[in-house]
Amino acid sequence: DTEVTQTPKHLVMGMTNKKSLKCEQHMGHRAMYWYKQKAKKPPELMFVYSYEKLSINESVPSRFSPECPNSSLLNLHLHALQPEDSALYLCASRGSSYNSPLHFGNGTRLTVT
Amino acid sequence: DQQVKQNSPSLSVQEGRISILNCDYTNSMFDYFLWYKKYPAEGPTFLISISSIKDKNEDGRFTVFLNKSAKHLSLHIVPSQPGDSAVYFCAAGWDGGTASKLTFGTGTRLQVTL
């Protein structure tokens, strides 16, 4: 079982909808990440939160809005998405030890219609 | 600009034999490297990592080799098992504290046949 939990597992939304993806970890990690993965492609970094502050935004369009309410939770708010935003959205967390690996959740499979 | 490359999109190996997955990188700033395994409909699972100060790290059936001068790393799986069939991603990063980020390769699909 993964220690990073993502909900929902699947989401279908229209281009005018507003929805949110949720991620939770209880490993005490202080860095949390959003990645996007399209079919047959590697995961691409979107955002990094460190100690609940946004530290990296990889020039992601504003229709994606991240939020880190506390050290265990990470949200990704979605609004006015395009069909090309359909992908697997992966949340990950990382400990503060040197060279700690990322621990991923199982992702949310998003389809924009 | 693909800084981490896996040039073999797929690999087929017989059960019990060695699987060798390769990865090349271009950024000299990378100081640690990881391998992840991914099954369909699941997130990537961490397998093994190596720091740039080492040239080999072993964990059970998995061994990662790093050749810094060639900017090349490889993952050896011995013996290969059917359950190893998955997509394998190499990843590289440098340790900037908790805000470190990883860059992933394009993945190699390993199929272990009976």
mmCIF file of C-alpha atoms in Angstrom:
data_model
loop_
_atom_site.group_PDB
_atom_site.id
_atom_site.type_symbol
_atom_site.label_atom_id
_atom_site.label_comp_id
_atom_site.label_asym_id
_atom_site.label_seq_id
_atom_site.Cartn_x
_atom_site.Cartn_y
_atom_site.Cartn_z
ATOM 1 C CA ASP A 1 0.000 0.000 0.000
ATOM 2 C CA THR A 2 1.234 3.442 -0.909
ATOM 3 C CA GLU A 3 1.836 5.866 1.948
ATOM 4 C CA VAL A 4 0.712 8.770 -0.186
ATOM 5 C CA THR A 5 -3.047 8.704 -0.738
ATOM 6 C CA GLN A 6 -4.711 10.476 -3.647
ATOM 7 C CA THR A 7 -8.406 11.033 -4.216
ATOM 8 C CA PRO A 8 -10.308 10.580 -6.391
ATOM 9 C CA LYS A 9 -8.763 7.763 -8.409
ATOM 10 C CA HIS A 10 -10.665 8.797 -11.516
ATOM 11 C CA LEU A 11 -12.250 12.109 -12.456
ATOM 12 C CA VAL A 12 -14.177 13.176 -15.538
ATOM 13 C CA MET A 13 -14.924 16.866 -15.851
ATOM 14 C CA GLY A 14 -16.199 19.283 -18.436
ATOM 15 C CA MET A 15 -14.261 22.305 -19.559
ATOM 16 C CA THR A 16 -16.427 24.645 -17.473
ATOM 17 C CA ASN A 17 -16.268 22.619 -14.269
ATOM 18 C CA LYS A 18 -14.311 23.322 -11.108
ATOM 19 C CA LYS A 19 -12.886 20.325 -9.299
ATOM 20 C CA SER A 20 -10.101 19.525 -6.850
ATOM 21 C CA LEU A 21 -7.592 16.736 -6.521
ATOM 22 C CA LYS A 22 -6.498 15.784 -3.018
ATOM 23 C CA CYS A 23 -3.325 14.245 -1.648
ATOM 24 C CA GLU A 24 -2.450 13.194 1.890
ATOM 25 C CA GLN A 25 0.688 11.787 3.485
ATOM 26 C CA HIS A 26 1.476 10.952 7.100
ATOM 27 C CA MET A 27 5.198 10.290 6.820
ATOM 28 C CA GLY A 28 6.131 13.667 8.282
ATOM 29 C CA HIS A 29 7.559 14.784 4.963
ATOM 30 C CA ARG A 30 7.825 18.552 4.534
ATOM 31 C CA ALA A 31 8.095 18.627 0.746
ATOM 32 C CA MET A 32 5.155 17.744 -1.484
ATOM 33 C CA TYR A 33 4.955 17.642 -5.255
ATOM 34 C CA TRP A 34 2.486 17.572 -8.118
ATOM 35 C CA TYR A 35 3.527 15.774 -11.297
ATOM 36 C CA LYS A 36 1.572 15.277 -14.516
ATOM 37 C CA GLN A 37 2.060 12.196 -16.663
ATOM 38 C CA LYS A 38 0.716 11.673 -20.165
ATOM 39 C CA ALA A 39 0.608 8.255 -21.822
ATOM 40 C CA LYS A 40 4.031 6.857 -22.761
ATOM 41 C CA LYS A 41 5.752 9.944 -21.317
ATOM 42 C CA PRO A 42 7.755 10.524 -18.133
ATOM 43 C CA PRO A 43 6.249 12.354 -15.171
ATOM 44 C CA GLU A 44 6.594 16.122 -15.559
ATOM 45 C CA LEU A 45 6.975 18.336 -12.520
ATOM 46 C CA MET A 46 4.268 20.949 -11.963
ATOM 47 C CA PHE A 47 4.669 22.302 -8.416
ATOM 48 C CA VAL A 48 6.778 21.828 -5.300
ATOM 49 C CA TYR A 49 5.765 22.852 -1.802
ATOM 50 C CA SER A 50 8.395 23.038 0.896
ATOM 51 C CA TYR A 51 7.259 23.604 4.478
ATOM 52 C CA GLU A 52 3.794 24.512 3.153
ATOM 53 C CA LYS A 53 5.147 27.259 0.922
ATOM 54 C CA LEU A 54 5.191 27.098 -2.862
ATOM 55 C CA SER A 55 8.845 26.852 -3.848
ATOM 56 C CA ILE A 56 8.700 25.721 -7.466
ATOM 57 C CA ASN A 57 6.115 26.436 -10.165
ATOM 58 C CA GLU A 58 7.200 25.009 -13.501
ATOM 59 C CA SER A 59 5.322 27.673 -15.510
ATOM 60 C CA VAL A 60 2.033 25.838 -15.102
ATOM 61 C CA PRO A 61 -1.074 27.574 -16.537
ATOM 62 C CA SER A 62 -3.221 29.371 -13.960
ATOM 63 C CA ARG A 63 -6.128 27.006 -14.578
ATOM 64 C CA PHE A 64 -4.175 24.726 -12.206
ATOM 65 C CA SER A 65 -4.045 26.160 -8.694
ATOM 66 C CA PRO A 66 -2.161 24.297 -5.952
ATOM 67 C CA GLU A 67 -2.824 24.642 -2.251
ATOM 68 C CA CYS A 68 -1.060 23.213 0.788
ATOM 69 C CA PRO A 69 -3.389 23.646 3.805
ATOM 70 C CA ASN A 70 -0.991 21.882 6.184
ATOM 71 C CA SER A 71 2.086 19.681 6.166
ATOM 72 C CA SER A 72 0.064 16.529 5.424
ATOM 73 C CA LEU A 73 -2.287 17.778 2.734
ATOM 74 C CA LEU A 74 -1.860 18.987 -0.807
ATOM 75 C CA ASN A 75 -4.645 20.015 -3.156
ATOM 76 C CA LEU A 76 -4.754 20.837 -6.833
ATOM 77 C CA HIS A 77 -7.709 23.016 -7.840
ATOM 78 C CA LEU A 78 -8.806 22.718 -11.455
ATOM 79 C CA HIS A 79 -10.839 25.251 -13.400
ATOM 80 C CA ALA A 80 -11.587 25.729 -17.094
ATOM 81 C CA LEU A 81 -9.364 22.869 -18.182
ATOM 82 C CA GLN A 82 -8.795 21.825 -21.766
ATOM 83 C CA PRO A 83 -9.058 18.302 -23.208
ATOM 84 C CA GLU A 84 -5.266 18.229 -23.578
ATOM 85 C CA ASP A 85 -5.027 18.476 -19.769
ATOM 86 C CA SER A 86 -6.299 14.908 -19.569
ATOM 87 C CA ALA A 87 -3.545 12.926 -17.875
ATOM 88 C CA LEU A 88 -2.518 11.053 -14.748
ATOM 89 C CA TYR A 89 -1.834 13.521 -11.936
ATOM 90 C CA LEU A 90 0.646 12.231 -9.391
ATOM 91 C CA CYS A 91 1.303 13.547 -5.935
ATOM 92 C CA ALA A 92 4.590 12.800 -4.180
ATOM 93 C CA SER A 93 6.310 13.645 -0.926
ATOM 94 C CA ARG A 94 9.920 13.637 0.156
ATOM 95 C CA GLY A 95 11.766 13.553 3.444
ATOM 96 C CA SER A 96 14.494 15.991 4.354
ATOM 97 C CA SER A 97 17.362 13.510 4.560
ATOM 98 C CA TYR A 98 20.074 13.916 1.956
ATOM 99 C CA ASN A 99 19.125 12.204 -1.284
ATOM 100 C CA SER A 100 15.728 11.082 -0.019
ATOM 101 C CA PRO A 101 13.594 9.575 -2.776
ATOM 102 C CA LEU A 102 10.177 10.804 -3.799
ATOM 103 C CA HIS A 103 7.284 8.650 -2.613
ATOM 104 C CA PHE A 104 4.388 8.712 -5.066
ATOM 105 C CA GLY A 105 0.695 8.167 -4.696
ATOM 106 C CA ASN A 106 -1.229 6.098 -7.226
ATOM 107 C CA GLY A 107 -2.466 9.171 -9.020
ATOM 108 C CA THR A 108 -5.757 10.596 -10.233
ATOM 109 C CA ARG A 109 -6.677 9.729 -13.807
ATOM 110 C CA LEU A 110 -8.262 12.931 -15.128
ATOM 111 C CA THR A 111 -10.344 13.116 -18.298
ATOM 112 C CA VAL A 112 -11.495 16.518 -19.558
ATOM 113 C CA THR A 113 -14.425 16.366 -21.964
ATOM 114 C CA ASP B 1 15.740 19.454 -23.882
ATOM 115 C CA GLN B 2 15.651 15.918 -22.512
ATOM 116 C CA GLN B 3 18.283 15.892 -19.779
ATOM 117 C CA VAL B 4 17.667 12.256 -18.856
ATOM 118 C CA LYS B 5 17.284 9.703 -21.621
ATOM 119 C CA GLN B 6 16.429 6.051 -21.796
ATOM 120 C CA ASN B 7 17.122 5.043 -25.369
ATOM 121 C CA SER B 8 15.474 1.626 -25.228
ATOM 122 C CA PRO B 9 11.695 1.957 -25.049
ATOM 123 C CA SER B 10 11.281 -1.766 -24.435
ATOM 124 C CA LEU B 11 13.226 -4.846 -23.368
ATOM 125 C CA SER B 12 12.267 -8.514 -23.250
ATOM 126 C CA VAL B 13 14.182 -10.939 -21.022
ATOM 127 C CA GLN B 14 13.649 -14.561 -20.080
ATOM 128 C CA GLU B 15 12.854 -15.435 -16.490
ATOM 129 C CA GLY B 16 16.011 -16.130 -14.512
ATOM 130 C CA ARG B 17 18.284 -14.133 -16.817
ATOM 131 C CA ILE B 18 19.763 -10.696 -16.199
ATOM 132 C CA SER B 19 17.860 -7.542 -17.179
ATOM 133 C CA ILE B 20 19.989 -4.489 -17.916
ATOM 134 C CA LEU B 21 18.285 -1.132 -18.255
ATOM 135 C CA ASN B 22 20.293 1.883 -19.336
ATOM 136 C CA CYS B 23 20.019 5.606 -18.779
ATOM 137 C CA ASP B 24 22.075 8.598 -19.969
ATOM 138 C CA TYR B 25 22.073 12.132 -18.648
ATOM 139 C CA THR B 26 23.488 15.426 -19.795
ATOM 140 C CA ASN B 27 23.388 17.732 -16.772
ATOM 141 C CA SER B 28 26.630 17.638 -14.756
ATOM 142 C CA MET B 29 24.811 19.196 -11.784
ATOM 143 C CA PHE B 30 22.938 15.979 -11.053
ATOM 144 C CA ASP B 31 24.368 14.392 -7.928
ATOM 145 C CA TYR B 32 21.949 11.601 -7.210
ATOM 146 C CA PHE B 33 20.124 9.111 -9.353
ATOM 147 C CA LEU B 34 17.159 6.849 -8.768
ATOM 148 C CA TRP B 35 15.243 4.067 -10.444
ATOM 149 C CA TYR B 36 11.487 3.767 -10.216
ATOM 150 C CA LYS B 37 9.206 0.962 -11.335
ATOM 151 C CA LYS B 38 5.681 1.628 -12.520
ATOM 152 C CA TYR B 39 2.783 -0.752 -13.020
ATOM 153 C CA PRO B 40 -0.286 0.376 -14.995
ATOM 154 C CA ALA B 41 -2.786 2.401 -12.938
ATOM 155 C CA GLU B 42 -0.268 2.860 -10.103
ATOM 156 C CA GLY B 43 2.200 5.556 -9.187
ATOM 157 C CA PRO B 44 5.954 5.032 -9.606
ATOM 158 C CA THR B 45 7.531 2.957 -6.835
ATOM 159 C CA PHE B 46 11.062 3.751 -5.676
ATOM 160 C CA LEU B 47 13.503 0.890 -6.269
ATOM 161 C CA ILE B 48 17.065 1.966 -5.652
ATOM 162 C CA SER B 49 19.242 5.066 -5.731
ATOM 163 C CA ILE B 50 22.874 6.025 -5.979
ATOM 164 C CA SER B 51 24.811 9.101 -5.014
ATOM 165 C CA SER B 52 27.374 10.587 -7.373
ATOM 166 C CA ILE B 53 30.132 9.759 -4.895
ATOM 167 C CA LYS B 54 29.571 6.048 -5.503
ATOM 168 C CA ASP B 55 29.792 3.907 -8.610
ATOM 169 C CA LYS B 56 27.689 0.982 -7.435
ATOM 170 C CA ASN B 57 24.805 0.327 -5.074
ATOM 171 C CA GLU B 58 23.202 -3.034 -4.495
ATOM 172 C CA ASP B 59 19.900 -4.017 -2.907
ATOM 173 C CA GLY B 60 18.921 -7.636 -3.233
ATOM 174 C CA ARG B 61 18.342 -8.499 -6.884
ATOM 175 C CA PHE B 62 18.812 -4.868 -7.943
ATOM 176 C CA THR B 63 22.160 -3.194 -8.607
ATOM 177 C CA VAL B 64 22.682 0.285 -9.986
ATOM 178 C CA PHE B 65 25.961 1.260 -11.622
ATOM 179 C CA LEU B 66 27.038 4.839 -12.224
ATOM 180 C CA ASN B 67 29.699 5.950 -14.712
ATOM 181 C CA LYS B 68 30.080 9.692 -14.136
ATOM 182 C CA SER B 69 32.621 10.258 -16.877
ATOM 183 C CA ALA B 70 30.220 8.771 -19.418
ATOM 184 C CA LYS B 71 27.150 10.294 -17.719
ATOM 185 C CA HIS B 72 25.576 6.858 -17.794
ATOM 186 C CA LEU B 73 23.830 4.655 -15.299
ATOM 187 C CA SER B 74 22.371 1.206 -15.518
ATOM 188 C CA LEU B 75 20.066 -1.004 -13.488
ATOM 189 C CA HIS B 76 20.765 -4.720 -13.318
ATOM 190 C CA ILE B 77 18.084 -7.132 -12.166
ATOM 191 C CA VAL B 78 19.311 -10.628 -11.388
ATOM 192 C CA PRO B 79 17.543 -13.005 -11.626
ATOM 193 C CA SER B 80 14.634 -11.476 -13.513
ATOM 194 C CA GLN B 81 11.170 -12.560 -12.429
ATOM 195 C CA PRO B 82 7.780 -12.244 -14.182
ATOM 196 C CA GLY B 83 6.666 -9.794 -11.480
ATOM 197 C CA ASP B 84 9.438 -7.453 -12.628
ATOM 198 C CA SER B 85 7.484 -6.761 -15.820
ATOM 199 C CA ALA B 86 6.733 -3.043 -15.643
ATOM 200 C CA VAL B 87 7.917 0.313 -16.933
ATOM 201 C CA TYR B 88 11.190 1.451 -15.379
ATOM 202 C CA PHE B 89 12.085 5.132 -15.097
ATOM 203 C CA CYS B 90 15.460 6.491 -14.184
ATOM 204 C CA ALA B 91 15.489 9.872 -12.517
ATOM 205 C CA ALA B 92 18.158 12.372 -11.616
ATOM 206 C CA GLY B 93 18.374 15.371 -9.363
ATOM 207 C CA TRP B 94 20.560 17.447 -7.149
ATOM 208 C CA ASP B 95 19.911 17.789 -3.476
ATOM 209 C CA GLY B 96 18.575 21.292 -2.880
ATOM 210 C CA GLY B 97 16.983 20.305 0.417
ATOM 211 C CA THR B 98 13.297 19.575 0.659
ATOM 212 C CA ALA B 99 12.564 21.491 -2.535
ATOM 213 C CA SER B 100 14.735 19.257 -4.662
ATOM 214 C CA LYS B 101 13.166 18.103 -7.896
ATOM 215 C CA LEU B 102 13.724 15.037 -10.016
ATOM 216 C CA THR B 103 13.927 14.847 -13.779
ATOM 217 C CA PHE B 104 12.678 11.588 -15.216
ATOM 218 C CA GLY B 105 13.761 9.619 -18.246
ATOM 219 C CA THR B 106 11.283 8.451 -20.856
ATOM 220 C CA GLY B 107 10.995 4.938 -19.454
ATOM 221 C CA THR B 108 11.793 1.394 -20.554
ATOM 222 C CA ARG B 109 9.092 -1.251 -20.629
ATOM 223 C CA LEU B 110 10.531 -4.516 -19.326
ATOM 224 C CA GLN B 111 8.795 -7.765 -20.109
ATOM 225 C CA VAL B 112 10.033 -10.896 -18.364
ATOM 226 C CA THR B 113 8.904 -13.994 -20.191
ATOM 227 C CA LEU B 114 8.565 -17.529 -18.873
#
